[in-house]
Coordinates of C-alpha atoms in Angstrom, one line a residue:
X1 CA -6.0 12.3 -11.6
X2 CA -6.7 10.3 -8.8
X3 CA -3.6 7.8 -7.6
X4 CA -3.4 5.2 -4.7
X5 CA -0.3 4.4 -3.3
X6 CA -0.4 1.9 -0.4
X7 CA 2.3 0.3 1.9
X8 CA 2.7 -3.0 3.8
X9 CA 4.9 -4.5 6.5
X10 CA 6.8 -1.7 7.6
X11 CA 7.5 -2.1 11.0
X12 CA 8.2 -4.8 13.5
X13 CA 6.7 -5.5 16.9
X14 CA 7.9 -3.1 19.6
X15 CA 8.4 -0.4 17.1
X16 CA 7.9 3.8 18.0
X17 CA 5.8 3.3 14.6
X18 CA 3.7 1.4 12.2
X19 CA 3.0 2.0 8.6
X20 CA -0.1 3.8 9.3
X21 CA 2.3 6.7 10.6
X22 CA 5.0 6.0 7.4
X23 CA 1.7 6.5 5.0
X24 CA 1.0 9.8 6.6
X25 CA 4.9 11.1 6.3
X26 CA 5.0 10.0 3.0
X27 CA 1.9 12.4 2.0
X28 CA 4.2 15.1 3.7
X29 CA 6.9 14.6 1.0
X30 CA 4.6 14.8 -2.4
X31 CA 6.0 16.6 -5.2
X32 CA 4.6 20.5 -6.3
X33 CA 1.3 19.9 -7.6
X34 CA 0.0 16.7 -5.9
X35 CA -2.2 16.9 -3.2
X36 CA -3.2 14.4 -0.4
X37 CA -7.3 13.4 -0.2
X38 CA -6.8 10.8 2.2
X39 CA -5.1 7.6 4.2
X40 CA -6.8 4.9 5.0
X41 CA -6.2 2.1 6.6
X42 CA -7.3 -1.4 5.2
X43 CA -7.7 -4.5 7.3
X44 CA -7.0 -7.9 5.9
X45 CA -6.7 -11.6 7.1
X46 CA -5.5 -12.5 10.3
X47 CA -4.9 -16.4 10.1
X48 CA -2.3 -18.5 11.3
X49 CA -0.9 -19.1 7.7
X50 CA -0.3 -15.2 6.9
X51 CA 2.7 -13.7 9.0
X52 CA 2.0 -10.0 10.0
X53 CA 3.5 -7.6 12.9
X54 CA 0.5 -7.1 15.1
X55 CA -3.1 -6.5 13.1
X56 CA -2.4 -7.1 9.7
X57 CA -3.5 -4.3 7.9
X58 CA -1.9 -1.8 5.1
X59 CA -2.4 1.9 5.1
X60 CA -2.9 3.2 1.5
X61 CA -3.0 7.4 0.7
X62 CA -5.0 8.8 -1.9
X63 CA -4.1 11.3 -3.9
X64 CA -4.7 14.1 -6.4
X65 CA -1.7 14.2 -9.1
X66 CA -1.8 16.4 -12.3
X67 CA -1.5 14.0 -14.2
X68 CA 0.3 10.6 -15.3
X69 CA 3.9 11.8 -15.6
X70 CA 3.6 12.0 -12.0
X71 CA 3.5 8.1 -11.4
X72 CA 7.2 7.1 -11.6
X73 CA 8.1 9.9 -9.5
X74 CA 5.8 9.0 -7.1
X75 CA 6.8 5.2 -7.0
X76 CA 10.5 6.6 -6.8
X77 CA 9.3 8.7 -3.6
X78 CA 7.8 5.6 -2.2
X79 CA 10.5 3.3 -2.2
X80 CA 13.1 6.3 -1.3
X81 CA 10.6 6.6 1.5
X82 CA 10.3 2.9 2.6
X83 CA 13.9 2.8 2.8
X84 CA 14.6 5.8 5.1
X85 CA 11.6 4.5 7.5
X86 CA 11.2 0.8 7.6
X87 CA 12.4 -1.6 10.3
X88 CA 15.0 -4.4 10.2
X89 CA 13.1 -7.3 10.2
X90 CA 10.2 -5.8 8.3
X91 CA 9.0 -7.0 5.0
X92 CA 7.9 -4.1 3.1
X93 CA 5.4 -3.6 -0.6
X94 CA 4.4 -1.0 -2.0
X95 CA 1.7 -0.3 -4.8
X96 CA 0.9 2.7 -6.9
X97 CA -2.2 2.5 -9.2
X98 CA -3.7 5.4 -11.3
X99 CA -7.8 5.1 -11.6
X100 CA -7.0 4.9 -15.3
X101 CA -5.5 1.6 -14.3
X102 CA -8.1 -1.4 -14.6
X103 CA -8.8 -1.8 -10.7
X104 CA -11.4 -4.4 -11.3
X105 CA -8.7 -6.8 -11.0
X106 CA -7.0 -5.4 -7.5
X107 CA -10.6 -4.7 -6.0
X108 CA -11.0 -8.6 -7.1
X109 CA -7.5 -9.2 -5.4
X110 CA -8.2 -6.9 -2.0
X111 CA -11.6 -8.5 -1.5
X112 CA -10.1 -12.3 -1.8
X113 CA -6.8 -11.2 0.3
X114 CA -9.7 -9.5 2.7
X115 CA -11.4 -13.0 3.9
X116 CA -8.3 -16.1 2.4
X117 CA -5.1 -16.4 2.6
X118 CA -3.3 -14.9 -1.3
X119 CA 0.1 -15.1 -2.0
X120 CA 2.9 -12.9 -3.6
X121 CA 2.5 -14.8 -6.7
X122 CA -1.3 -13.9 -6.5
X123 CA -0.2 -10.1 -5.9
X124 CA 2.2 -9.9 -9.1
X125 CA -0.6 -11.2 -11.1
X126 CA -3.2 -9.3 -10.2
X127 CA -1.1 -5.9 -10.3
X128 CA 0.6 -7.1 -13.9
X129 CA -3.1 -7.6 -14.9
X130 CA -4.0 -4.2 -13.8
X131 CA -1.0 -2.5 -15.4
X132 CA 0.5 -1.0 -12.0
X133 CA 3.7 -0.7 -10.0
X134 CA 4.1 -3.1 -7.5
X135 CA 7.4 -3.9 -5.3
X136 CA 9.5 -5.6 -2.9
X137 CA 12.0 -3.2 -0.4
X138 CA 13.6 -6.3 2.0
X139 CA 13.2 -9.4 3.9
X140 CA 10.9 -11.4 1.9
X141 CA 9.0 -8.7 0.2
X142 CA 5.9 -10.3 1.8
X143 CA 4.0 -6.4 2.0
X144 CA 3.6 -6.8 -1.5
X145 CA 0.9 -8.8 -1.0
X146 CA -1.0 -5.8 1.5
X147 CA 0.0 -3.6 -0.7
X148 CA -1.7 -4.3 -3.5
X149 CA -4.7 -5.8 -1.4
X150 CA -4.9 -2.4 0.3
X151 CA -5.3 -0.1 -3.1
X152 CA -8.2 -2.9 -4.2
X153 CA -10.1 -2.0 -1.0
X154 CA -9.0 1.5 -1.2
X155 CA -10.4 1.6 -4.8
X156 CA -13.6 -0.5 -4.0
X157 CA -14.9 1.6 -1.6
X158 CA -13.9 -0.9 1.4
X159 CA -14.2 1.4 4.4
X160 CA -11.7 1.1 6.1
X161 CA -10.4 3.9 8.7
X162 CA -9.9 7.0 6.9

């Protein structure tokens, strides 16, 4: 079973690391059994009227699970991650979708959040739609929004840098 899990707003400007880099030790911490295909890094909107450290983008890992049990466990890792690795003044989201989950509805989501300015409120509804986790770890939880913009690229075939 394929899974996305993607990350937002990690870091802070001046850091030794961006979430790109968090993605990639997160795939170095995957349970027995689960296997990493890829990261890739999704750009979205730079505007004045959506706050971001320095590019706005998310970095979402793709991966190869056994099967669905493995979901919770891999949302637990995430946000045990995020909170080992994150940055004061950071406001990170994370998102973990299945491609059982209906994706039409975050590809919808990534593509809008790819070219206008979305909201958090835009985020929750588009990942309650789809059926996935989504979730705030500090400040003003603002990465939810990237995070579940960058699985709807991801999962659309947005190109990204792999």
């Amino acid at each position: 079973m394929r899974v996305y899990v993607c990350f937002d707003d990690t870091d802070v400007l001046g850091a030794d690391r961006g979430t790109g880099k968090l993605v990639r030790w997160y795939t170095e911490r995957l349970p027995e059994g689960c296997t990493t295909w890829g990261v890739v890094r999704q750009q979205l909107l730079v505007h004045p009227d959506v706050p971001y450290t320095s590019h706005n983008s998310s970095g979402c890992a793709v991966l190869d699970v056994p099967d669905a049990s493995f979901l919770p466990v891999l949302a637990e890792l995430g946000a045990a991650h995020i909170a080992d690795h994150f940055m004061d003044g950071s406001d990170p989201g994370l998102c973990v979708a299945p491609e059982t989950a209906d994706l039409r509805v975050l590809i919808a989501f990534g593509d809008r959040a790819a070219i206008e300015v979305v909201t958090q409120a835009d985020a929750r509804a588009a990942a309650e739609a789809a059926g996935v986790h989504l979730s705030g770890h500090g400040g003003t939880c603002d990465g939810i929004i990237g995070a579940a913009a960058g699985v709807g690229l991801t999962a659309g075939g947005w190109a990204g840098r792999f």
